[in-house]
Amino acid sequence: MTELLERVIEQLKILPADEQDAIATRFLAEIEDEKSWKTRFSRTTDDQWDNLAAMARQEITSSDIN
């Protein structure tokens, strides 16, 4: 465990239980969200990335972006 995370946990320990649970719930949701994005990115093929890049370039070209 990193020193920073240990510091966070020490700070959490002094909070009331309901606040600890609220923060823990947010952390768990964030971890699950990260896992979900990693899975999505790992399943994206090079062709799909190329298509996304082409779509972005096309949108930039056809828009009034300065």
PDB file of N, CA and C in Angstrom:
ATOM      1  N   MET A   1       0.855  -1.172   0.000  1.00  0.00           N
ATOM      2  CA  MET A   1       0.000   0.000   0.000  1.00  0.00           C
ATOM      3  C   MET A   1       0.898   1.230   0.000  1.00  0.00           C
ATOM      4  N   THR A   2       0.506   2.222  -0.742  1.00  0.00           N
ATOM      5  CA  THR A   2       1.320   3.432  -0.818  1.00  0.00           C
ATOM      6  C   THR A   2       1.176   4.270   0.451  1.00  0.00           C
ATOM      7  N   GLU A   3       2.166   5.125   0.649  1.00  0.00           N
ATOM      8  CA  GLU A   3       2.138   6.026   1.811  1.00  0.00           C
ATOM      9  C   GLU A   3       0.932   6.957   1.746  1.00  0.00           C
ATOM     10  N   LEU A   4       0.624   7.428   0.560  1.00  0.00           N
ATOM     11  CA  LEU A   4      -0.517   8.330   0.411  1.00  0.00           C
ATOM     12  C   LEU A   4      -1.822   7.641   0.793  1.00  0.00           C
ATOM     13  N   LEU A   5      -2.004   6.418   0.345  1.00  0.00           N
ATOM     14  CA  LEU A   5      -3.222   5.691   0.679  1.00  0.00           C
ATOM     15  C   LEU A   5      -3.295   5.407   2.176  1.00  0.00           C
ATOM     16  N   GLU A   6      -2.165   5.111   2.777  1.00  0.00           N
ATOM     17  CA  GLU A   6      -2.140   4.908   4.223  1.00  0.00           C
ATOM     18  C   GLU A   6      -2.548   6.177   4.967  1.00  0.00           C
ATOM     19  N   ARG A   7      -2.107   7.331   4.465  1.00  0.00           N
ATOM     20  CA  ARG A   7      -2.505   8.609   5.080  1.00  0.00           C
ATOM     21  C   ARG A   7      -4.009   8.824   4.964  1.00  0.00           C
ATOM     22  N   VAL A   8      -4.548   8.486   3.809  1.00  0.00           N
ATOM     23  CA  VAL A   8      -5.997   8.623   3.600  1.00  0.00           C
ATOM     24  C   VAL A   8      -6.754   7.752   4.591  1.00  0.00           C
ATOM     25  N   ILE A   9      -6.331   6.521   4.721  1.00  0.00           N
ATOM     26  CA  ILE A   9      -7.014   5.584   5.616  1.00  0.00           C
ATOM     27  C   ILE A   9      -6.947   6.072   7.057  1.00  0.00           C
ATOM     28  N   GLU A  10      -5.811   6.619   7.462  1.00  0.00           N
ATOM     29  CA  GLU A  10      -5.699   7.164   8.812  1.00  0.00           C
ATOM     30  C   GLU A  10      -6.697   8.297   9.023  1.00  0.00           C
ATOM     31  N   GLN A  11      -6.875   9.133   8.017  1.00  0.00           N
ATOM     32  CA  GLN A  11      -7.844  10.226   8.111  1.00  0.00           C
ATOM     33  C   GLN A  11      -9.272   9.694   8.142  1.00  0.00           C
ATOM     34  N   LEU A  12      -9.517   8.654   7.375  1.00  0.00           N
ATOM     35  CA  LEU A  12     -10.856   8.057   7.351  1.00  0.00           C
ATOM     36  C   LEU A  12     -11.237   7.467   8.704  1.00  0.00           C
ATOM     37  N   LYS A  13     -10.261   6.909   9.399  1.00  0.00           N
ATOM     38  CA  LYS A  13     -10.524   6.247  10.684  1.00  0.00           C
ATOM     39  C   LYS A  13     -11.106   7.196  11.725  1.00  0.00           C
ATOM     40  N   ILE A  14     -10.837   8.485  11.601  1.00  0.00           N
ATOM     41  CA  ILE A  14     -11.325   9.432  12.611  1.00  0.00           C
ATOM     42  C   ILE A  14     -12.705   9.992  12.271  1.00  0.00           C
ATOM     43  N   LEU A  15     -13.197   9.650  11.096  1.00  0.00           N
ATOM     44  CA  LEU A  15     -14.534  10.116  10.698  1.00  0.00           C
ATOM     45  C   LEU A  15     -15.613   9.211  11.287  1.00  0.00           C
ATOM     46  N   PRO A  16     -16.821   9.756  11.427  1.00  0.00           N
ATOM     47  CA  PRO A  16     -17.947   8.916  11.868  1.00  0.00           C
ATOM     48  C   PRO A  16     -18.202   7.791  10.855  1.00  0.00           C
ATOM     49  N   ALA A  17     -18.791   6.715  11.325  1.00  0.00           N
ATOM     50  CA  ALA A  17     -19.013   5.523  10.500  1.00  0.00           C
ATOM     51  C   ALA A  17     -19.803   5.823   9.227  1.00  0.00           C
ATOM     52  N   ASP A  18     -20.821   6.671   9.331  1.00  0.00           N
ATOM     53  CA  ASP A  18     -21.627   6.953   8.142  1.00  0.00           C
ATOM     54  C   ASP A  18     -20.809   7.689   7.081  1.00  0.00           C
ATOM     55  N   GLU A  19     -19.910   8.571   7.494  1.00  0.00           N
ATOM     56  CA  GLU A  19     -19.049   9.255   6.536  1.00  0.00           C
ATOM     57  C   GLU A  19     -18.016   8.292   5.949  1.00  0.00           C
ATOM     58  N   GLN A  20     -17.493   7.402   6.765  1.00  0.00           N
ATOM     59  CA  GLN A  20     -16.567   6.386   6.267  1.00  0.00           C
ATOM     60  C   GLN A  20     -17.245   5.542   5.192  1.00  0.00           C
ATOM     61  N   ASP A  21     -18.476   5.116   5.477  1.00  0.00           N
ATOM     62  CA  ASP A  21     -19.201   4.287   4.512  1.00  0.00           C
ATOM     63  C   ASP A  21     -19.495   5.049   3.220  1.00  0.00           C
ATOM     64  N   ALA A  22     -19.832   6.319   3.341  1.00  0.00           N
ATOM     65  CA  ALA A  22     -20.115   7.123   2.147  1.00  0.00           C
ATOM     66  C   ALA A  22     -18.874   7.243   1.270  1.00  0.00           C
ATOM     67  N   ILE A  23     -17.743   7.504   1.890  1.00  0.00           N
ATOM     68  CA  ILE A  23     -16.501   7.620   1.129  1.00  0.00           C
ATOM     69  C   ILE A  23     -16.097   6.270   0.554  1.00  0.00           C
ATOM     70  N   ALA A  24     -16.224   5.204   1.335  1.00  0.00           N
ATOM     71  CA  ALA A  24     -15.895   3.862   0.857  1.00  0.00           C
ATOM     72  C   ALA A  24     -16.758   3.490  -0.345  1.00  0.00           C
ATOM     73  N   THR A  25     -18.023   3.852  -0.304  1.00  0.00           N
ATOM     74  CA  THR A  25     -18.922   3.575  -1.424  1.00  0.00           C
ATOM     75  C   THR A  25     -18.442   4.283  -2.689  1.00  0.00           C
ATOM     76  N   ARG A  26     -18.016   5.531  -2.545  1.00  0.00           N
ATOM     77  CA  ARG A  26     -17.497   6.270  -3.711  1.00  0.00           C
ATOM     78  C   ARG A  26     -16.217   5.636  -4.237  1.00  0.00           C
ATOM     79  N   PHE A  27     -15.317   5.240  -3.329  1.00  0.00           N
ATOM     80  CA  PHE A  27     -14.080   4.584  -3.754  1.00  0.00           C
ATOM     81  C   PHE A  27     -14.376   3.293  -4.508  1.00  0.00           C
ATOM     82  N   LEU A  28     -15.268   2.484  -3.974  1.00  0.00           N
ATOM     83  CA  LEU A  28     -15.600   1.216  -4.632  1.00  0.00           C
ATOM     84  C   LEU A  28     -16.214   1.446  -6.010  1.00  0.00           C
ATOM     85  N   ALA A  29     -17.073   2.448  -6.120  1.00  0.00           N
ATOM     86  CA  ALA A  29     -17.673   2.773  -7.412  1.00  0.00           C
ATOM     87  C   ALA A  29     -16.597   3.221  -8.399  1.00  0.00           C
ATOM     88  N   GLU A  30     -15.645   4.002  -7.928  1.00  0.00           N
ATOM     89  CA  GLU A  30     -14.550   4.465  -8.784  1.00  0.00           C
ATOM     90  C   GLU A  30     -13.695   3.293  -9.264  1.00  0.00           C
ATOM     91  N   ILE A  31     -13.407   2.368  -8.379  1.00  0.00           N
ATOM     92  CA  ILE A  31     -12.619   1.187  -8.747  1.00  0.00           C
ATOM     93  C   ILE A  31     -13.352   0.363  -9.798  1.00  0.00           C
ATOM     94  N   GLU A  32     -14.647   0.158  -9.613  1.00  0.00           N
ATOM     95  CA  GLU A  32     -15.433  -0.600 -10.593  1.00  0.00           C
ATOM     96  C   GLU A  32     -15.480   0.118 -11.934  1.00  0.00           C
ATOM     97  N   ASP A  33     -15.580   1.438 -11.899  1.00  0.00           N
ATOM     98  CA  ASP A  33     -15.592   2.216 -13.137  1.00  0.00           C
ATOM     99  C   ASP A  33     -14.267   2.073 -13.871  1.00  0.00           C
ATOM    100  N   GLU A  34     -13.158   2.129 -13.143  1.00  0.00           N
ATOM    101  CA  GLU A  34     -11.835   1.938 -13.750  1.00  0.00           C
ATOM    102  C   GLU A  34     -11.710   0.563 -14.392  1.00  0.00           C
ATOM    103  N   LYS A  35     -12.176  -0.465 -13.689  1.00  0.00           N
ATOM    104  CA  LYS A  35     -12.139  -1.823 -14.243  1.00  0.00           C
ATOM    105  C   LYS A  35     -12.935  -1.899 -15.543  1.00  0.00           C
ATOM    106  N   SER A  36     -14.099  -1.270 -15.536  1.00  0.00           N
ATOM    107  CA  SER A  36     -14.963  -1.282 -16.710  1.00  0.00           C
ATOM    108  C   SER A  36     -14.281  -0.616 -17.906  1.00  0.00           C
ATOM    109  N   TRP A  37     -13.669   0.549 -17.677  1.00  0.00           N
ATOM    110  CA  TRP A  37     -12.979   1.240 -18.766  1.00  0.00           C
ATOM    111  C   TRP A  37     -11.786   0.435 -19.260  1.00  0.00           C
ATOM    112  N   LYS A  38     -11.023  -0.157 -18.349  1.00  0.00           N
ATOM    113  CA  LYS A  38      -9.874  -0.969 -18.765  1.00  0.00           C
ATOM    114  C   LYS A  38     -10.324  -2.133 -19.634  1.00  0.00           C
ATOM    115  N   THR A  39     -11.432  -2.759 -19.260  1.00  0.00           N
ATOM    116  CA  THR A  39     -11.970  -3.861 -20.057  1.00  0.00           C
ATOM    117  C   THR A  39     -12.379  -3.373 -21.440  1.00  0.00           C
ATOM    118  N   ARG A  40     -13.084  -2.241 -21.479  1.00  0.00           N
ATOM    119  CA  ARG A  40     -13.516  -1.697 -22.774  1.00  0.00           C
ATOM    120  C   ARG A  40     -12.318  -1.365 -23.661  1.00  0.00           C
ATOM    121  N   PHE A  41     -11.331  -0.688 -23.089  1.00  0.00           N
ATOM    122  CA  PHE A  41     -10.165  -0.314 -23.879  1.00  0.00           C
ATOM    123  C   PHE A  41      -9.400  -1.537 -24.363  1.00  0.00           C
ATOM    124  N   SER A  42      -9.268  -2.545 -23.529  1.00  0.00           N
ATOM    125  CA  SER A  42      -8.510  -3.732 -23.931  1.00  0.00           C
ATOM    126  C   SER A  42      -9.213  -4.507 -25.034  1.00  0.00           C
ATOM    127  N   ARG A  43     -10.514  -4.355 -25.145  1.00  0.00           N
ATOM    128  CA  ARG A  43     -11.275  -5.061 -26.185  1.00  0.00           C
ATOM    129  C   ARG A  43     -11.379  -4.278 -27.485  1.00  0.00           C
ATOM    130  N   THR A  44     -10.884  -3.046 -27.487  1.00  0.00           N
ATOM    131  CA  THR A  44     -10.961  -2.205 -28.674  1.00  0.00           C
ATOM    132  C   THR A  44      -9.821  -2.570 -29.621  1.00  0.00           C
ATOM    133  N   THR A  45     -10.179  -2.885 -30.842  1.00  0.00           N
ATOM    134  CA  THR A  45      -9.170  -3.285 -31.827  1.00  0.00           C
ATOM    135  C   THR A  45      -8.500  -2.058 -32.439  1.00  0.00           C
ATOM    136  N   ASP A  46      -7.369  -2.285 -33.094  1.00  0.00           N
ATOM    137  CA  ASP A  46      -6.671  -1.197 -33.778  1.00  0.00           C
ATOM    138  C   ASP A  46      -7.562  -0.576 -34.850  1.00  0.00           C
ATOM    139  N   ASP A  47      -8.321  -1.396 -35.558  1.00  0.00           N
ATOM    140  CA  ASP A  47      -9.240  -0.869 -36.576  1.00  0.00           C
ATOM    141  C   ASP A  47     -10.299   0.029 -35.950  1.00  0.00           C
ATOM    142  N   GLN A  48     -10.811  -0.357 -34.796  1.00  0.00           N
ATOM    143  CA  GLN A  48     -11.800   0.479 -34.118  1.00  0.00           C
ATOM    144  C   GLN A  48     -11.193   1.809 -33.685  1.00  0.00           C
ATOM    145  N   TRP A  49      -9.953   1.769 -33.151  1.00  0.00           N
ATOM    146  CA  TRP A  49      -9.274   3.020 -32.776  1.00  0.00           C
ATOM    147  C   TRP A  49      -9.074   3.898 -34.005  1.00  0.00           C
ATOM    148  N   ASP A  50      -8.669   3.280 -35.126  1.00  0.00           N
ATOM    149  CA  ASP A  50      -8.471   4.034 -36.367  1.00  0.00           C
ATOM    150  C   ASP A  50      -9.767   4.687 -36.824  1.00  0.00           C
ATOM    151  N   ASN A  51     -10.872   3.951 -36.733  1.00  0.00           N
ATOM    152  CA  ASN A  51     -12.174   4.509 -37.117  1.00  0.00           C
ATOM    153  C   ASN A  51     -12.578   5.664 -36.211  1.00  0.00           C
ATOM    154  N   LEU A  52     -12.343   5.516 -34.912  1.00  0.00           N
ATOM    155  CA  LEU A  52     -12.656   6.605 -33.981  1.00  0.00           C
ATOM    156  C   LEU A  52     -11.826   7.849 -34.281  1.00  0.00           C
ATOM    157  N   ALA A  53     -10.547   7.639 -34.571  1.00  0.00           N
ATOM    158  CA  ALA A  53      -9.678   8.766 -34.899  1.00  0.00           C
ATOM    159  C   ALA A  53     -10.138   9.446 -36.186  1.00  0.00           C
ATOM    160  N   ALA A  54     -10.522   8.657 -37.177  1.00  0.00           N
ATOM    161  CA  ALA A  54     -11.005   9.223 -38.435  1.00  0.00           C
ATOM    162  C   ALA A  54     -12.287  10.013 -38.213  1.00  0.00           C
ATOM    163  N   MET A  55     -13.178   9.491 -37.382  1.00  0.00           N
ATOM    164  CA  MET A  55     -14.416  10.214 -37.078  1.00  0.00           C
ATOM    165  C   MET A  55     -14.110  11.524 -36.374  1.00  0.00           C
ATOM    166  N   ALA A  56     -13.170  11.520 -35.445  1.00  0.00           N
ATOM    167  CA  ALA A  56     -12.802  12.744 -34.728  1.00  0.00           C
ATOM    168  C   ALA A  56     -12.193  13.761 -35.688  1.00  0.00           C
ATOM    169  N   ARG A  57     -11.309  13.302 -36.569  1.00  0.00           N
ATOM    170  CA  ARG A  57     -10.708  14.218 -37.553  1.00  0.00           C
ATOM    171  C   ARG A  57     -11.778  14.808 -38.458  1.00  0.00           C
ATOM    172  N   GLN A  58     -12.722  13.982 -38.876  1.00  0.00           N
ATOM    173  CA  GLN A  58     -13.799  14.454 -39.749  1.00  0.00           C
ATOM    174  C   GLN A  58     -14.649  15.501 -39.026  1.00  0.00           C
ATOM    175  N   GLU A  59     -14.958  15.244 -37.767  1.00  0.00           N
ATOM    176  CA  GLU A  59     -15.757  16.189 -36.992  1.00  0.00           C
ATOM    177  C   GLU A  59     -15.012  17.509 -36.820  1.00  0.00           C
ATOM    178  N   ILE A  60     -13.725  17.432 -36.562  1.00  0.00           N
ATOM    179  CA  ILE A  60     -12.922  18.654 -36.406  1.00  0.00           C
ATOM    180  C   ILE A  60     -12.875  19.416 -37.722  1.00  0.00           C
ATOM    181  N   THR A  61     -12.699  18.690 -38.824  1.00  0.00           N
ATOM    182  CA  THR A  61     -12.619  19.330 -40.143  1.00  0.00           C
ATOM    183  C   THR A  61     -13.932  20.021 -40.512  1.00  0.00           C
ATOM    184  N   SER A  62     -15.053  19.394 -40.176  1.00  0.00           N
ATOM    185  CA  SER A  62     -16.351  19.931 -40.580  1.00  0.00           C
ATOM    186  C   SER A  62     -16.925  20.919 -39.564  1.00  0.00           C
ATOM    187  N   SER A  63     -16.271  21.125 -38.433  1.00  0.00           N
ATOM    188  CA  SER A  63     -16.765  22.030 -37.405  1.00  0.00           C
ATOM    189  C   SER A  63     -16.069  23.367 -37.476  1.00  0.00           C
ATOM    190  N   ASP A  64     -16.620  24.294 -36.734  1.00  0.00           N
ATOM    191  CA  ASP A  64     -16.050  25.640 -36.649  1.00  0.00           C
ATOM    192  C   ASP A  64     -15.181  25.734 -35.403  1.00  0.00           C
ATOM    193  N   ILE A  65     -14.166  24.885 -35.318  1.00  0.00           N
ATOM    194  CA  ILE A  65     -13.297  24.863 -34.150  1.00  0.00           C
ATOM    195  C   ILE A  65     -12.074  25.721 -34.445  1.00  0.00           C
ATOM    196  N   ASN A  66     -11.777  26.650 -33.556  1.00  0.00           N
ATOM    197  CA  ASN A  66     -10.613  27.532 -33.746  1.00  0.00           C
ATOM    198  C   ASN A  66      -9.468  27.093 -32.901  1.00  0.00           C
TER     199      ASN A  66
END
